[in-house]
Short mmCIF file of C-alpha atoms in Angstrom, two decimals:
data_model
loop_
_atom_site.label_atom_id
_atom_site.label_comp_id
_atom_site.label_asym_id
_atom_site.label_seq_id
_atom_site.Cartn_x
_atom_site.Cartn_y
_atom_site.Cartn_z
CA MET A 1 20.15 4.04 12.95
CA THR A 2 22.46 7.01 14.05
CA LYS A 3 22.26 9.05 11.03
CA GLN A 4 20.14 12.08 11.33
CA ILE A 5 16.83 11.73 9.19
CA THR A 6 15.92 14.53 6.99
CA HIS A 7 13.69 13.05 4.61
CA ILE A 8 10.86 9.92 5.23
CA CYS A 9 9.01 8.31 1.94
CA PHE A 10 5.87 6.60 2.30
CA ASP A 11 3.85 3.96 1.04
CA LEU A 12 0.20 4.77 0.08
CA ASP A 13 -1.88 1.71 -0.26
CA ASP A 14 -2.28 -0.02 3.54
CA THR A 15 0.05 2.11 4.62
CA LEU A 16 -1.22 5.87 4.88
CA TYR A 17 -4.69 4.46 5.05
CA GLU A 18 -6.41 0.68 5.22
CA GLN A 19 -7.46 -0.84 2.32
CA ILE A 20 -9.50 -3.58 4.02
CA THR A 21 -12.62 -1.43 5.23
CA PRO A 22 -13.81 -0.59 1.30
CA PHE A 23 -12.44 -4.39 0.41
CA LYS A 24 -14.86 -5.43 3.22
CA GLN A 25 -17.74 -3.52 2.21
CA ALA A 26 -17.24 -4.36 -1.84
CA LEU A 27 -17.08 -8.30 -0.73
CA LEU A 28 -19.84 -8.41 1.17
CA SER A 29 -22.14 -6.44 -1.50
CA VAL A 30 -21.67 -9.68 -3.73
CA LYS A 31 -20.64 -12.62 -1.58
CA PRO A 32 -21.75 -13.57 1.97
CA VAL A 33 -18.65 -14.27 3.77
CA GLN A 34 -18.14 -14.66 7.67
CA GLU A 35 -16.38 -11.90 9.47
CA GLU A 36 -13.29 -14.06 10.46
CA LEU A 37 -12.90 -15.09 7.12
CA LEU A 38 -12.39 -11.20 5.64
CA ARG A 39 -8.90 -10.43 6.97
CA GLU A 40 -7.51 -13.84 5.85
CA ILE A 41 -9.20 -13.21 2.47
CA TYR A 42 -8.13 -9.82 2.48
CA ALA A 43 -4.06 -10.80 2.93
CA SER A 44 -4.57 -13.56 0.16
CA PHE A 45 -6.21 -11.05 -2.04
CA ARG A 46 -3.40 -8.64 -1.40
CA MET A 47 -0.72 -11.45 -2.10
CA HIS A 48 -2.46 -12.35 -5.45
CA SER A 49 -2.64 -8.46 -6.30
CA ASN A 50 1.02 -8.21 -6.21
CA GLU A 51 1.70 -11.57 -8.21
CA LEU A 52 -0.69 -10.73 -11.34
CA PHE A 53 0.26 -6.56 -10.95
CA PHE A 54 3.70 -7.85 -12.48
CA LEU A 55 2.13 -9.97 -14.98
CA HIS A 56 0.16 -7.20 -16.10
CA GLN A 57 3.30 -4.67 -16.21
CA ARG A 58 4.84 -7.34 -18.39
CA LYS A 59 1.72 -7.36 -21.05
CA GLU A 60 0.80 -10.80 -20.27
CA ILE A 61 -2.68 -10.08 -18.72
CA SER A 62 -5.15 -6.97 -19.02
CA PHE A 63 -6.12 -4.72 -16.86
CA GLN A 64 -9.80 -6.14 -16.31
CA THR A 65 -8.15 -9.78 -16.13
CA MET A 66 -5.92 -8.96 -13.05
CA HIS A 67 -9.09 -7.44 -11.18
CA ILE A 68 -11.02 -10.57 -11.85
CA LYS A 69 -8.19 -13.11 -11.30
CA ARG A 70 -7.26 -11.42 -7.89
CA ILE A 71 -10.38 -11.73 -6.24
CA GLN A 72 -11.21 -15.37 -7.68
CA LEU A 73 -8.19 -16.52 -6.39
CA ALA A 74 -8.41 -14.90 -3.08
CA MET A 75 -11.92 -16.44 -2.65
CA ALA A 76 -10.47 -19.88 -4.11
CA ASP A 77 -7.88 -20.12 -1.22
CA TYR A 78 -10.92 -20.64 0.70
CA GLY A 79 -12.67 -22.64 -1.01
CA ILE A 80 -15.50 -20.15 -2.17
CA SER A 81 -16.02 -19.81 -5.75
CA ILE A 82 -17.09 -16.47 -7.32
CA SER A 83 -18.18 -15.46 -10.60
CA ASP A 84 -16.83 -13.18 -13.46
CA LYS A 85 -19.87 -11.19 -12.93
CA GLU A 86 -19.12 -10.89 -9.00
CA ALA A 87 -15.76 -10.08 -9.85
CA GLU A 88 -16.48 -7.05 -11.60
CA CYS A 89 -19.33 -6.02 -8.94
CA PHE A 90 -16.67 -6.52 -6.58
CA GLN A 91 -14.29 -4.23 -7.95
CA LEU A 92 -16.20 -1.70 -9.29
CA ASN A 93 -18.02 -1.36 -5.40
CA TYR A 94 -14.17 -1.48 -4.45
CA GLN A 95 -12.68 1.09 -6.60
CA GLN A 96 -15.75 3.41 -5.26
CA GLY A 97 -14.95 2.92 -1.56
CA GLN A 98 -11.49 3.73 -2.12
CA TYR A 99 -12.40 7.50 -2.99
CA ALA A 100 -14.48 7.43 0.50
CA ILE A 101 -11.23 6.67 2.40
CA SER A 102 -10.05 8.93 5.01
CA LEU A 103 -6.44 9.22 7.62
CA SER A 104 -6.37 7.94 10.68
CA LYS A 105 -6.11 9.89 13.88
CA ASP A 106 -2.68 8.41 13.86
CA THR A 107 -1.37 8.79 10.29
CA VAL A 108 -2.51 12.53 10.81
CA GLN A 109 -1.02 13.32 13.86
CA LEU A 110 2.59 11.66 12.02
CA LEU A 111 2.21 13.40 9.05
CA ALA A 112 1.63 16.77 10.87
CA TYR A 113 4.88 15.90 13.80
CA VAL A 114 7.25 14.96 10.41
CA SER A 115 5.67 17.97 8.58
CA SER A 116 7.08 20.10 12.45
CA LYS A 117 10.34 18.82 12.69
CA GLY A 118 11.01 20.35 8.98
CA VAL A 119 11.46 16.84 7.49
CA LYS A 120 10.95 16.28 3.96
CA ILE A 121 7.72 14.14 3.21
CA SER A 122 7.59 11.64 -0.13
CA MET A 123 5.52 9.21 -1.57
CA ILE A 124 6.43 6.12 -3.67
CA THR A 125 3.17 3.97 -4.86
CA ASN A 126 2.37 1.39 -7.29
CA GLY A 127 -0.93 1.84 -9.46
CA PRO A 128 -2.40 3.69 -12.43
CA GLU A 129 -1.73 7.26 -12.25
CA GLU A 130 -5.46 8.41 -12.32
CA HIS A 131 -6.44 5.91 -9.61
CA GLN A 132 -3.77 6.68 -7.19
CA ARG A 133 -4.15 10.62 -7.64
CA ARG A 134 -7.59 10.25 -6.72
CA LYS A 135 -7.34 7.90 -3.39
CA ILE A 136 -4.25 10.60 -2.93
CA LYS A 137 -6.90 13.64 -2.98
CA SER A 138 -9.27 11.65 -0.91
CA LEU A 139 -6.98 11.17 1.97
CA GLY A 140 -5.89 15.06 1.73
CA LEU A 141 -2.31 14.47 1.23
CA GLN A 142 -1.53 17.47 -0.57
CA SER A 143 -1.25 19.10 2.78
CA TRP A 144 1.70 17.16 3.88
CA ILE A 145 3.27 16.26 0.35
CA GLU A 146 4.23 18.38 -2.89
CA GLU A 147 3.02 17.22 -6.22
CA LYS A 148 6.78 16.57 -7.30
CA ASP A 149 7.57 14.44 -4.64
CA ILE A 150 4.85 11.76 -5.45
CA LEU A 151 6.17 9.04 -7.45
CA ILE A 152 3.35 6.69 -8.68
CA SER A 153 4.47 3.87 -11.29
CA SER A 154 2.61 4.05 -14.15
CA ALA A 155 3.52 7.50 -14.48
CA VAL A 156 7.22 6.96 -14.41
CA GLY A 157 7.16 3.54 -15.99
CA ILE A 158 9.23 1.83 -13.17
CA SER A 159 7.36 -0.12 -10.36
CA LYS A 160 8.47 -1.27 -7.07
CA PRO A 161 10.13 -3.18 -6.08
CA ASP A 162 12.83 -2.07 -9.02
CA SER A 163 15.40 0.28 -6.94
CA HIS A 164 15.08 2.87 -9.82
CA ILE A 165 12.11 4.43 -8.92
CA PHE A 166 13.47 5.03 -5.53
CA HIS A 167 16.53 6.52 -7.14
CA MET A 168 13.81 8.78 -8.36
CA VAL A 169 13.66 10.77 -5.51
CA ASP A 170 15.72 13.65 -4.43
CA GLN A 171 17.74 11.77 -2.04
CA SER A 172 18.02 8.67 0.17
CA ALA A 173 15.22 8.40 2.83
CA LEU A 174 13.64 6.45 5.24
CA TYR A 175 11.02 4.37 3.92
CA VAL A 176 7.55 2.90 5.46
CA GLY A 177 5.53 0.65 3.43
CA ASP A 178 3.95 -2.31 4.41
CA SER A 179 4.56 -4.91 1.12
CA TYR A 180 7.56 -6.79 1.83
CA GLU A 181 8.43 -7.60 -1.47
CA ASN A 182 7.87 -4.39 -3.20
CA ASP A 183 8.43 -1.91 -0.35
CA ILE A 184 11.68 -3.59 2.08
CA ILE A 185 13.11 -5.55 -0.41
CA GLY A 186 12.95 -2.50 -2.71
CA ALA A 187 14.17 0.06 -0.66
CA LYS A 188 17.02 -1.97 1.05
CA GLY A 189 17.95 -2.33 -2.58
CA ALA A 190 18.24 1.33 -2.64
CA GLY A 191 20.16 1.49 0.13
CA TRP A 192 17.23 2.89 2.30
CA ASP A 193 16.67 2.17 5.94
CA VAL A 194 12.93 0.89 5.81
CA ILE A 195 10.35 0.67 8.36
CA TRP A 196 7.74 -2.47 7.88
CA LEU A 197 4.23 -1.65 8.64
CA ASN A 198 3.57 -5.58 9.14
CA LYS A 199 -0.13 -5.66 10.18
CA TYR A 200 -0.29 -9.09 9.82
CA GLY A 201 2.46 -10.51 12.29
CA LEU A 202 4.49 -11.73 9.21
CA PRO A 203 7.79 -13.51 9.82
CA ASP A 204 11.16 -11.22 8.85
CA LYS A 205 12.58 -14.19 6.87
CA SER A 206 15.11 -12.13 5.38
CA GLY A 207 16.13 -9.97 8.54
CA LEU A 208 15.99 -6.77 6.22
CA ALA A 209 13.89 -4.52 8.29
CA ASP A 210 15.25 -1.91 10.62
CA TYR A 211 12.00 -1.37 12.22
CA ILE A 212 9.01 -3.64 12.54
CA VAL A 213 5.42 -1.66 13.97
CA GLN A 214 2.15 -3.57 13.75
CA ASN A 215 -0.03 -0.67 13.33
CA ASP A 216 -0.28 3.02 12.85
CA GLY A 217 -0.35 3.83 16.93
CA GLU A 218 3.11 2.05 16.98
CA LEU A 219 4.55 3.87 13.84
CA LEU A 220 3.86 7.16 15.30
CA GLN A 221 5.27 6.47 18.65
CA LEU A 222 8.81 4.81 16.59
CA ILE A 223 8.90 8.35 14.78
CA ARG A 224 8.34 10.54 17.44
CA GLN A 225 11.82 8.32 18.68
CA LEU A 226 13.55 8.66 15.97
CA ILE A 227 13.14 12.35 14.84
#
């Protein structure tokens, strides 16, 4: 990358904060699970969430069904059964936990650094508008991102990885996200440079990512090198 960076766009979930913390707490509230399995189950949960989200977007399943099935399928991948009632209880606790979240020290430093350099910050996130806005408020992201620069899929009627949602921001950007399918493929399809926050060490099979980091600390170091 040789061009000057004037705009960085972030994903929200599992990019600017860790979803796995409220996930662990919610799951353990309804089912005893070995600690060493929790991170693997969470990775499976995210995969099924993405798959079922698009079925919901196409109106093939309800929102409630999506919430029940994604945890049931993730648990089934590890031979653990979970009832509809347990899945609903998990979802309630998980959602409540997502409103008690905070930015990591490295992420606060990252946003402050980018802002101090006069670089525009925006966000593109998939999900229900009210739910996503409550998380944004809980994280205090309004301190760095203006309301007009926050795009939520349900509010604009387009979801990542559709390149059209990336074209809705004011200008091309360096995009930072954790989902290869939604963030990396989507942003590259829009002609953007991307940083893949690859927390699980997955292979970059398509070779699309311009940069790959594995945690918030590495992301902060990379951004300091780039701008």
